[in-house]
Amino acid sequence: MPPNYKPFVRVYNESGITGGLAVLPHDQRVGRKGSRYDTTTGRVTMNLQGIKDRVGRLFTGTYHSIRTKLLICFLIVTLIPLFSLGGLSYYQSAKVINSQFGKYGDNAVAQLEQQTSSALGRMKQTAETIYSYLLDPSHSGIGAGTPSTYGDIMEKNDFESLLKSLRTQLTAGIYIITTSGYYYGENNLDVNKLGNIPMWSTKPKAYAGTYWLGFYKQDHSIKSSDSDNVPVIGLAVPIHHPDKAQDGSIILIEESAEELLRSYAKFEADTHAHLLITSPDGTVVYETDAPYTPHDNDVTWSRTLGVNQWTMEARVPAKAFYQSSGVIRANTMVVAIVSCLLAFGIAYLFSSRFTSRIRTLKDSMQKVSFGKLDTRTPIEGRDELGSLDMSFNRMVTGVQTLIGEVEQSERLKKEAELRAFHYQINPHLLFNTLNSIQWKARLEGAEDIRQMLYHLTMVLEGNLDISQELVTLNRELRMIGHFLKIQEIRYGEVFRYELDCDEALLPYLIPRMTLQPLFENIFFHAFTDGQGEIHVKVEEDHDELVLTLRDNGAGIKEEKLAQLFSPEMKRKGRGGLGVRNADQKFKLHFGPLYGLKVHSIKGEGTTITIRWPKKEESFDDESRVH
């Protein structure tokens, strides 16, 4: 291959048809749809302009059918209210649910704070009652050791009676533990096991006031029983009074915490919250067992107990707090998706039903454009598309009828032209011959023959003049007059002819040589020896002319009358053909709605009615319709 050779390649347009030749570098060849084949790499790459054209057509809707557009519009109209109402409903519902849940959590924490404060208040009031009793100077018999005298024993019994009177159903224990290890209260306390209480050993010795031990298991009984290890909440009140024997003793009050802990657990289960109770110094008094990592977006409810300034804090993860609204959101999304699918299905069915009728009409129109004029579209409704289908069917029927009429007119025209060529003779030779015979008859004195030849010449002159197919009614009637003169010379004055025509109608046009064949049929078939009556009446009916030709001759048989206008009718003798030819001339010039109508009764005569539109000869030899 020469080094400077650049091959000619065909460039394809968007339809894939060769649009011409172009010269490109030999290492690149252009393919269809804007793709380019690189011979060096063997890869086909997309032309950037081709990609832009495709994207442009995609967004301008070239690829979208009317069904797709209807589907998109239907979905937009359906989904916008659906999503708007769904979003508004979700927003309002979530707002109400979150508000109610927040109020519920806040009220629940307030109830827990009230229950806890009530329990702590009872314990503190019991401790204050015992503390006041011990500081009373009249109760000097209560010492730090074991009672040794009768008075000490009686004092001990009175004190323990007080302790029993202070007990309630929730009281788990009331004890006064002295510095010597001796205690007052129920005989079920093992003082050595008090160290099992987590916060017992951490209390300062010089602590003044109340010291809350928090929640713990009551496992400091002397003997184990079913009631051991029950959860309790404890309060330790050190006694500081140097003048009293009870100085340094501790009041221990324990109350059952089962009901309180059940309330905590129920709250945690209902709200999925993490409950934390801390003392003012930060010591954790109670905390939910499940591990928990605080986050900044947690929802927090907090209360401070007025009895001992404990802080009760409940934290709910944002996910758990908004779980209810999340369920509503999920349900809303499910309903929205189902509604979308339902709307898409309904829109698809509707658009398919709608566009299928349009597609059927389009296919029918395409078939008609290919020449299949027998195509009809089914009418499936009474809507606008049904009216369009009916109009299309009527249009195709009209086109089919019009084409048939045009074909028939062309056929009649060709037949008329063939007959004109067939019967065409040399008029000059005929006229010269007839004039010679006429002069010969005049020289011989045969006046009847001369007049007959004169009228025959006039008739032939009008018939053989084929320069005009439409002549005035006056000229056609004048030719009939010459024809009747010939018949009068032939038969004598044995027939009567009447003409009723307004002179204003004489200038209107009529096909040439249409009345004479009808008069010939009268003399050849209807009359015997030329005897009879002929009536011709011409009148106007709006924009049309009506000519009535009536005779009282022999009439026409019914079976022959039925086949008079049939193109398959075979001519017998000299009759029948003139009527059909005259009818075809009117149809050829004025259309299939016009022509002859024949009414005849055998033995009573025949009536021929001719109807055609009014046309008048113009000065420029053209016809115009009135």
XYZ file of C-alpha atoms in Angstrom:
626
model
C 0.000 0.000 0.000
C 1.433 3.474 -0.824
C 2.551 5.430 2.227
C 0.239 8.375 1.544
C -2.775 6.204 0.812
C -5.931 7.190 2.699
C -8.843 4.845 2.120
C -12.308 6.101 1.242
C -14.866 5.099 3.832
C -18.630 5.401 3.975
C -20.083 7.740 6.591
C -23.398 6.608 8.053
C -26.039 8.968 9.297
C -28.360 8.292 12.264
C -30.640 6.044 10.229
C -27.726 3.894 9.162
C -28.002 4.865 5.460
C -24.885 5.746 3.535
C -24.684 9.484 3.227
C -21.584 9.872 1.065
C -17.846 9.318 1.008
C -15.236 10.920 3.247
C -11.469 10.732 3.643
C -10.148 9.844 7.108
C -6.752 8.813 8.488
C -5.961 5.200 7.751
C -5.773 4.241 11.453
C -9.408 5.177 12.122
C -12.637 4.049 10.517
C -16.039 5.422 11.239
C -18.845 3.017 12.123
C -22.546 3.398 12.636
C -24.204 5.506 15.322
C -21.144 7.702 15.885
C -18.817 4.850 16.946
C -15.219 4.815 15.818
C -12.969 1.803 15.242
C -9.310 2.289 16.029
C -7.165 -0.113 13.972
C -4.129 0.415 16.180
C -5.877 -0.760 19.360
C -8.650 -2.844 17.852
C -11.269 -1.102 20.026
C -14.480 0.630 19.216
C -14.929 3.967 20.970
C -18.033 6.150 21.073
C -17.899 9.546 19.460
C -18.459 12.265 22.043
C -20.923 14.050 19.780
C -22.878 10.810 19.327
C -23.146 10.387 23.082
C -24.363 13.963 23.457
C -26.960 13.385 20.748
C -28.252 10.274 22.518
C -28.459 12.028 25.881
C -30.185 14.978 24.248
C -32.768 12.739 22.591
C -33.310 10.920 25.859
C -34.123 14.118 27.761
C -36.106 15.700 24.933
C -38.423 12.709 24.800
C -37.507 11.287 21.369
C -37.463 7.780 22.831
C -40.674 8.292 24.768
C -43.854 6.873 23.358
C -47.224 8.374 24.203
C -47.791 5.451 26.563
C -44.627 6.349 28.490
C -45.636 9.989 28.666
C -49.137 9.100 29.864
C -47.648 6.723 32.416
C -45.259 9.385 33.735
C -47.993 12.035 33.906
C -50.381 9.639 35.661
C -47.702 8.668 38.168
C -46.782 12.300 38.839
C -50.412 13.267 39.393
C -50.921 10.249 41.653
C -47.665 10.185 43.587
C -47.314 13.878 44.412
C -50.515 13.940 46.549
C -49.679 10.485 47.886
C -46.204 11.431 49.081
C -47.356 14.845 50.260
C -50.170 13.407 52.362
C -47.980 10.520 53.517
C -45.158 12.846 54.534
C -47.520 15.226 56.307
C -49.265 12.344 58.045
C -45.926 10.852 59.116
C -44.677 14.223 60.368
C -47.792 14.888 62.427
C -47.990 11.327 63.757
C -44.295 11.211 64.623
C -44.562 14.585 66.324
C -47.493 13.422 68.457
C -45.910 10.030 69.237
C -42.562 11.539 70.191
C -44.247 14.183 72.336
C -46.386 11.593 74.095
C -43.442 9.276 74.605
C -41.383 12.151 75.988
C -44.156 13.089 78.385
C -44.609 9.448 79.365
C -40.899 9.080 80.152
C -40.818 12.312 82.097
C -43.890 11.319 84.115
C -42.473 7.837 84.692
C -39.208 9.253 86.017
C -41.218 11.612 88.228
C -43.160 8.640 89.613
C -39.914 6.757 90.274
C -38.532 9.829 92.010
C -41.684 10.051 94.091
C -41.579 6.353 95.048
C -37.878 6.535 95.920
C -38.283 9.775 97.869
C -41.222 8.259 99.753
C -39.152 5.237 100.789
C -36.168 7.382 101.765
C -38.424 9.785 103.655
C -39.947 6.968 105.698
C -36.509 5.633 106.578
C -35.224 9.099 107.494
C -38.263 9.811 109.654
C -37.801 6.460 111.448
C -34.147 7.297 112.086
C -35.014 10.727 113.420
C -37.625 9.194 115.780
C -35.072 6.710 117.151
C -32.437 9.413 117.407
C -34.762 11.646 119.446
C -35.694 8.725 121.696
C -32.060 7.949 122.457
C -31.189 11.554 123.237
C -34.050 11.802 125.747
C -32.466 12.126 129.254
C -35.148 9.906 130.747
C -33.848 6.934 128.739
C -30.461 6.624 130.382
C -30.659 2.831 130.757
C -29.780 2.139 127.129
C -26.061 1.709 127.106
C -23.324 0.527 124.809
C -23.088 -2.934 126.346
C -25.237 -5.821 127.432
C -27.881 -4.839 130.058
C -26.818 -6.086 133.465
C -29.447 -4.743 135.837
C -33.149 -5.180 135.973
C -33.682 -1.539 135.070
C -31.425 -1.850 132.020
C -33.355 -4.909 130.882
C -36.666 -3.139 131.295
C -35.291 -0.158 129.404
C -34.054 -2.481 126.682
C -37.461 -4.128 126.398
C -39.207 -0.753 126.170
C -36.762 0.391 123.472
C -37.177 -2.729 121.400
C -40.937 -2.353 121.727
C -40.505 1.092 120.197
C -38.455 -0.366 117.409
C -41.165 -2.938 116.678
C -43.802 -0.220 116.607
C -41.792 1.647 113.977
C -41.736 -1.315 111.601
C -43.927 -1.392 108.488
C -44.620 -4.013 105.854
C -41.655 -2.725 103.847
C -39.263 -2.606 106.804
C -36.491 -5.163 106.469
C -34.701 -4.325 109.676
C -34.149 -1.668 112.363
C -30.984 -1.939 114.444
C -28.910 0.159 116.817
C -25.340 -1.144 116.747
C -23.178 -0.021 119.671
C -19.446 0.456 119.733
C -18.993 -2.785 121.713
C -20.687 -4.853 119.018
C -23.900 -5.274 120.968
C -27.053 -4.281 119.020
C -30.690 -3.624 119.700
C -33.396 -4.964 117.409
C -34.369 -8.324 116.052
C -32.123 -11.191 117.020
C -31.147 -12.073 113.432
C -28.190 -9.757 112.847
C -24.644 -10.909 112.522
C -22.618 -7.780 113.185
C -19.530 -9.320 111.660
C -21.318 -9.602 108.292
C -22.098 -5.912 108.080
C -18.890 -5.516 106.157
C -20.614 -7.251 103.239
C -22.554 -4.066 102.687
C -20.594 -2.259 99.905
C -20.833 1.231 101.379
C -20.682 0.186 105.125
C -16.923 0.092 105.318
C -16.491 3.303 103.361
C -18.489 5.527 105.704
C -16.258 7.930 107.677
C -16.143 7.404 111.429
C -16.587 11.076 112.197
C -19.538 11.298 109.797
C -22.398 13.430 111.132
C -25.960 13.213 109.855
C -27.451 10.538 107.595
C -25.368 8.190 105.517
C -27.222 6.348 102.746
C -25.936 2.889 102.011
C -27.813 2.522 98.738
C -29.147 -0.757 97.361
C -27.661 -4.095 98.367
C -28.507 -7.667 99.265
C -29.455 -8.329 102.876
C -27.010 -11.177 103.624
C -25.958 -10.341 107.221
C -28.391 -12.649 109.042
C -27.147 -15.036 111.707
C -28.810 -17.992 110.017
C -29.572 -18.312 106.340
C -33.256 -18.504 105.435
C -35.548 -18.002 102.402
C -35.788 -14.319 103.274
C -32.039 -13.789 103.028
C -30.402 -11.988 100.114
C -33.472 -9.895 99.454
C -32.687 -6.481 97.964
C -32.926 -3.648 100.453
C -32.044 -0.024 100.713
C -30.104 0.991 103.808
C -29.632 4.091 105.960
C -26.921 4.502 108.616
C -27.171 7.347 111.151
C -24.143 7.735 113.469
C -24.984 8.969 116.992
C -22.717 11.748 118.208
C -23.355 12.789 121.846
C -20.410 12.741 124.212
C -22.642 12.808 127.290
C -24.523 9.681 126.307
C -23.538 6.062 126.485
C -24.783 5.626 122.903
C -22.073 7.947 121.572
C -20.477 6.287 118.551
C -23.415 3.887 118.022
C -25.063 3.584 114.565
C -28.725 3.427 113.699
C -29.216 0.994 110.781
C -32.526 1.041 108.988
C -33.219 -1.262 106.061
C -36.318 -1.283 103.904
C -37.260 -3.788 101.219
C -36.396 -2.497 97.729
C -38.128 -5.243 95.730
C -41.112 -3.114 94.766
C -38.899 -0.138 93.992
C -36.518 -2.213 91.873
C -39.476 -3.771 90.029
C -40.632 -0.266 89.187
C -37.150 0.536 87.908
C -37.055 -2.627 85.810
C -40.523 -1.995 84.380
C -39.532 1.528 83.455
C -36.355 0.275 81.791
C -38.257 -2.380 79.869
C -40.994 -0.016 78.711
C -38.741 2.822 77.627
C -35.489 0.956 76.866
C -33.845 3.547 79.122
C -30.647 3.347 81.098
C -31.380 4.420 84.683
C -28.597 5.864 86.806
C -28.863 7.093 90.436
C -25.862 8.843 91.914
C -25.160 10.527 95.220
C -23.981 14.144 95.457
C -20.339 12.990 95.640
C -20.733 11.002 92.384
C -21.056 7.547 93.943
C -23.251 5.277 91.816
C -26.202 4.153 93.896
C -28.073 2.283 91.184
C -27.426 1.577 87.521
C -29.115 -0.558 84.922
C -27.339 -3.898 84.498
C -27.066 -3.696 80.703
C -23.885 -2.004 79.463
C -24.482 1.417 78.042
C -22.402 4.073 76.335
C -23.811 7.592 76.567
C -24.172 9.633 73.389
C -24.789 13.308 72.804
C -28.094 12.651 71.032
C -29.576 10.615 73.898
C -32.903 11.713 75.294
C -32.449 12.392 79.042
C -34.933 12.703 81.882
C -33.465 13.865 85.201
C -34.761 14.372 88.736
C -33.091 15.309 92.052
C -34.404 13.676 95.214
C -35.159 16.258 97.889
C -34.508 13.819 100.765
C -30.834 13.191 100.142
C -30.036 15.072 96.888
C -29.578 11.889 94.892
C -29.697 12.486 91.150
C -31.931 10.159 89.136
C -31.109 10.220 85.460
C -32.763 8.143 82.723
C -31.112 8.091 79.286
C -32.820 6.690 76.210
C -30.886 6.190 72.966
C -32.212 8.275 70.126
C -32.861 5.099 68.130
C -35.018 3.647 70.909
C -36.759 6.961 71.594
C -37.719 7.388 67.923
C -38.508 3.697 67.456
C -42.259 4.317 67.463
C -41.964 7.069 64.893
C -39.614 4.776 62.986
C -42.329 2.122 62.912
C -44.739 4.740 61.583
C -42.136 5.784 59.015
C -41.584 2.178 57.970
C -45.323 1.550 57.691
C -45.726 4.782 55.763
C -42.964 3.732 53.397
C -44.530 0.302 52.925
C -47.917 1.873 52.231
C -46.260 4.377 49.878
C -44.394 1.638 48.010
C -47.516 -0.515 47.733
C -49.473 2.541 46.595
C -46.753 3.343 44.063
C -46.865 -0.179 42.680
C -50.652 -0.076 42.596
C -50.623 3.348 40.937
C -48.007 2.137 38.465
C -50.092 -0.952 37.670
C -53.278 1.073 37.195
C -51.414 3.704 35.167
C -49.808 1.009 33.026
C -53.124 -0.701 32.353
C -54.821 2.611 31.610
C -52.048 3.869 29.330
C -51.753 0.483 27.598
C -55.491 0.380 27.010
C -55.473 3.960 25.773
C -52.398 3.710 23.570
C -53.349 0.297 22.157
C -56.375 1.916 20.541
C -54.190 4.706 19.158
C -51.665 2.116 17.949
C -54.461 0.160 16.256
C -55.633 3.333 14.530
C -52.055 4.114 13.473
C -51.610 0.617 12.024
C -54.895 0.950 10.170
C -53.798 4.291 8.733
C -50.516 2.749 7.660
C -52.362 -0.092 5.913
C -54.572 2.424 4.125
C -51.454 4.331 3.039
C -50.243 1.070 1.477
C -53.471 0.811 -0.523
C -55.493 -1.583 1.632
C -58.734 0.374 1.460
C -60.780 -2.449 2.977
C -59.098 -1.776 6.356
C -61.447 -0.804 9.187
C -60.751 -0.096 12.863
C -62.917 -1.673 15.579
C -64.984 0.839 17.554
C -64.416 0.032 21.243
C -66.176 2.913 22.943
C -68.170 6.104 22.627
C -65.416 8.439 23.754
C -63.243 10.709 21.631
C -61.174 7.766 20.382
C -64.364 5.937 19.416
C -65.477 9.021 17.463
C -62.050 9.134 15.846
C -62.353 5.471 14.855
C -65.808 6.126 13.370
C -64.509 9.146 11.471
C -61.576 7.118 10.177
C -63.859 4.331 8.974
C -66.145 6.855 7.267
C -63.140 8.544 5.694
C -61.745 5.265 4.339
C -65.195 4.306 3.059
C -65.477 7.696 1.364
C -62.002 7.365 -0.131
C -62.812 3.859 -1.319
C -66.076 5.059 -2.859
C -64.378 8.068 -4.444
C -61.642 5.908 -5.938
C -64.312 3.561 -7.290
C -66.134 6.510 -8.823
C -62.921 7.823 -10.327
C -62.138 4.395 -11.743
C -65.640 4.118 -13.177
C -65.401 7.630 -14.643
C -62.058 6.798 -16.214
C -63.477 3.583 -17.606
C -66.519 5.382 -19.050
C -64.274 8.061 -20.481
C -62.071 5.495 -22.177
C -65.120 3.676 -23.531
C -66.498 6.966 -24.863
C -63.170 7.776 -26.488
C -63.024 4.307 -28.054
C -66.571 4.652 -29.372
C -65.719 8.098 -30.700
C -62.731 6.698 -32.565
C -64.768 3.725 -33.711
C -67.610 5.756 -35.147
C -65.547 8.636 -36.396
C -65.914 9.140 -40.178
C -64.832 11.783 -42.599
C -67.548 14.511 -42.320
C -66.417 16.343 -45.469
C -66.995 13.346 -47.723
C -70.403 12.679 -46.116
C -71.569 16.298 -46.349
C -70.391 16.675 -49.958
C -72.218 13.479 -50.903
C -75.444 14.554 -49.172
C -75.278 18.022 -50.802
C -74.880 16.420 -54.199
C -77.916 14.196 -53.625
C -79.868 17.190 -52.347
C -79.146 19.260 -55.521
C -79.993 16.269 -57.660
C -83.379 15.919 -55.896
C -84.010 19.641 -56.306
C -83.276 19.484 -60.027
C -85.557 16.493 -60.355
C -88.315 18.249 -58.389
C -88.313 15.758 -55.453
C -88.968 18.344 -52.745
C -89.633 15.770 -49.965
C -86.321 14.071 -50.572
C -84.541 17.431 -50.600
C -86.044 18.484 -47.271
C -85.268 15.090 -45.727
C -81.663 15.393 -46.834
C -81.507 18.959 -45.486
C -82.712 17.967 -42.046
C -80.473 14.892 -42.079
C -77.512 17.066 -42.885
C -78.325 19.362 -39.953
C -78.655 16.377 -37.623
C -75.389 14.873 -38.813
C -73.623 18.213 -38.575
C -74.557 18.459 -34.904
C -73.733 14.833 -34.157
C -70.414 14.711 -35.960
C -69.099 17.900 -34.343
C -67.003 16.372 -31.524
C -65.179 19.591 -30.654
C -67.598 20.155 -27.766
C -68.928 17.528 -25.391
C -71.289 19.954 -23.677
C -73.685 21.967 -25.827
C -76.530 24.290 -24.963
C -79.972 22.885 -24.358
C -81.195 25.128 -27.187
C -78.858 23.441 -29.687
C -79.765 19.944 -28.516
C -83.499 20.680 -28.837
C -82.903 22.197 -32.303
C -81.249 18.934 -33.369
C -84.323 17.086 -32.051
C -86.477 19.394 -34.192
C -84.549 18.417 -37.344
C -84.798 14.751 -36.367
C -88.580 15.045 -35.940
C -88.888 16.751 -39.353
C -87.243 13.710 -40.890
C -89.729 11.424 -39.112
C -92.625 13.662 -40.209
C -91.565 13.388 -43.843
C -91.199 9.672 -43.382
C -94.482 8.882 -41.545
C -96.557 11.957 -42.189
C -98.326 14.038 -39.579
C -99.338 11.013 -37.474
C -97.564 11.929 -34.188
C -97.836 14.913 -31.881
C -94.851 16.591 -30.179
C -95.149 19.076 -27.283
C -92.252 21.031 -25.753
C -92.584 22.878 -22.438
C -89.350 24.790 -21.692
C -88.728 28.271 -20.429
C -86.461 30.291 -22.697
C -84.330 31.186 -19.660
C -83.244 27.530 -19.431
C -82.078 27.212 -23.040
C -78.516 28.578 -22.473
C -77.695 25.851 -19.924
C -75.427 23.004 -21.044
C -76.272 19.366 -21.676
C -74.101 16.496 -22.934
C -74.067 16.356 -26.709
C -76.071 13.673 -28.545
C -78.028 12.490 -25.465
C -81.660 13.205 -26.445
C -81.587 11.932 -30.027
C -80.993 8.231 -29.075
C -83.988 8.457 -26.733
C -86.226 9.802 -29.561
C -84.895 7.107 -31.899
C -85.990 4.433 -29.406
C -89.483 5.952 -29.333
C -89.943 5.745 -33.125
C -88.192 2.381 -33.539
C -89.694 0.530 -30.520
C -92.560 2.455 -28.917
C -94.612 3.730 -31.874
C -96.287 1.714 -34.615
C -95.923 3.494 -37.992
C -94.885 6.624 -36.134
C -98.227 7.158 -34.397
C -98.209 8.518 -30.833
C -97.641 11.496 -28.548
C -94.353 12.834 -27.191
C -94.158 15.341 -24.347
C -90.928 17.063 -23.289
C -90.854 19.260 -20.202
C -87.777 21.063 -18.871
C -87.883 22.734 -15.447
C -85.447 23.867 -12.813
C -85.174 22.513 -9.249
C -82.942 24.887 -7.256
C -79.450 24.411 -8.789
C -80.496 21.498 -11.013
C -82.395 20.943 -14.257
C -85.008 18.222 -14.664
C -86.045 17.018 -18.148
C -89.062 14.710 -18.429
C -89.574 12.778 -21.688
C -92.945 10.976 -21.866
C -94.548 8.911 -24.629
C -97.687 6.785 -24.905
C -96.082 4.009 -26.891
C -95.729 0.262 -26.351
C -93.716 0.531 -23.136
C -90.917 -1.747 -21.922
C -91.177 -5.212 -20.426
C -90.417 -5.440 -16.708
C -87.490 -7.870 -17.073
C -85.925 -5.748 -19.802
C -86.457 -2.591 -17.734
C -84.566 -4.173 -14.785
C -81.514 -4.813 -17.006
C -81.665 -1.585 -18.964
C -78.673 0.053 -17.228
C -76.661 -3.110 -16.637
C -73.248 -3.063 -18.349
C -73.538 -6.840 -18.941
C -76.721 -6.362 -21.016
C -76.231 -7.651 -24.552
C -77.688 -5.559 -27.327
C -80.394 -7.196 -29.396
C -81.357 -5.400 -32.538
C -81.177 -1.608 -32.389
C -82.627 -0.837 -28.917
C -81.400 -0.501 -25.362
C -77.917 0.803 -25.968
C -78.941 4.454 -26.450
C -80.537 4.738 -22.997
C -77.490 3.309 -21.217
C -75.045 5.449 -23.246
C -77.020 8.612 -22.450
C -77.025 7.727 -18.746
C -73.261 7.132 -18.802
C -72.673 10.506 -20.460
C -74.489 12.342 -17.666
C -72.581 10.369 -15.010
C -69.290 10.970 -16.776
C -69.761 14.741 -16.898
C -71.648 15.407 -13.667
C -71.031 12.453 -11.345
C -72.811 9.242 -10.282
C -75.627 11.105 -8.531
C -77.029 12.280 -11.841
C -78.384 10.497 -14.920
C -81.537 8.835 -16.200
C -84.463 7.219 -14.452
C -86.880 5.168 -16.540
C -90.438 4.322 -15.555
C -92.451 2.222 -17.990
C -95.593 0.070 -18.044
C -96.113 -2.374 -20.845
C -98.806 -1.036 -23.184
C -99.106 2.361 -21.450
C -95.923 4.175 -22.406
C -92.567 5.203 -20.954
C -91.400 8.146 -18.861
C -87.705 9.095 -18.756
C -86.533 11.622 -16.167
C -83.105 13.242 -16.508
C -81.559 15.333 -13.708
C -78.268 17.256 -13.976
C -76.733 20.396 -12.421
C -77.139 23.788 -14.026
C -74.100 24.808 -16.053
C -73.877 27.799 -18.334
C -71.422 28.418 -21.139
C -68.955 31.193 -20.311
C -67.406 33.689 -22.708
C -63.971 32.028 -22.436
C -65.471 28.671 -23.503
C -65.277 27.339 -19.967
C -68.255 26.136 -17.948
C -69.139 27.536 -14.567
C -71.611 26.094 -12.062
C -74.544 28.177 -10.769
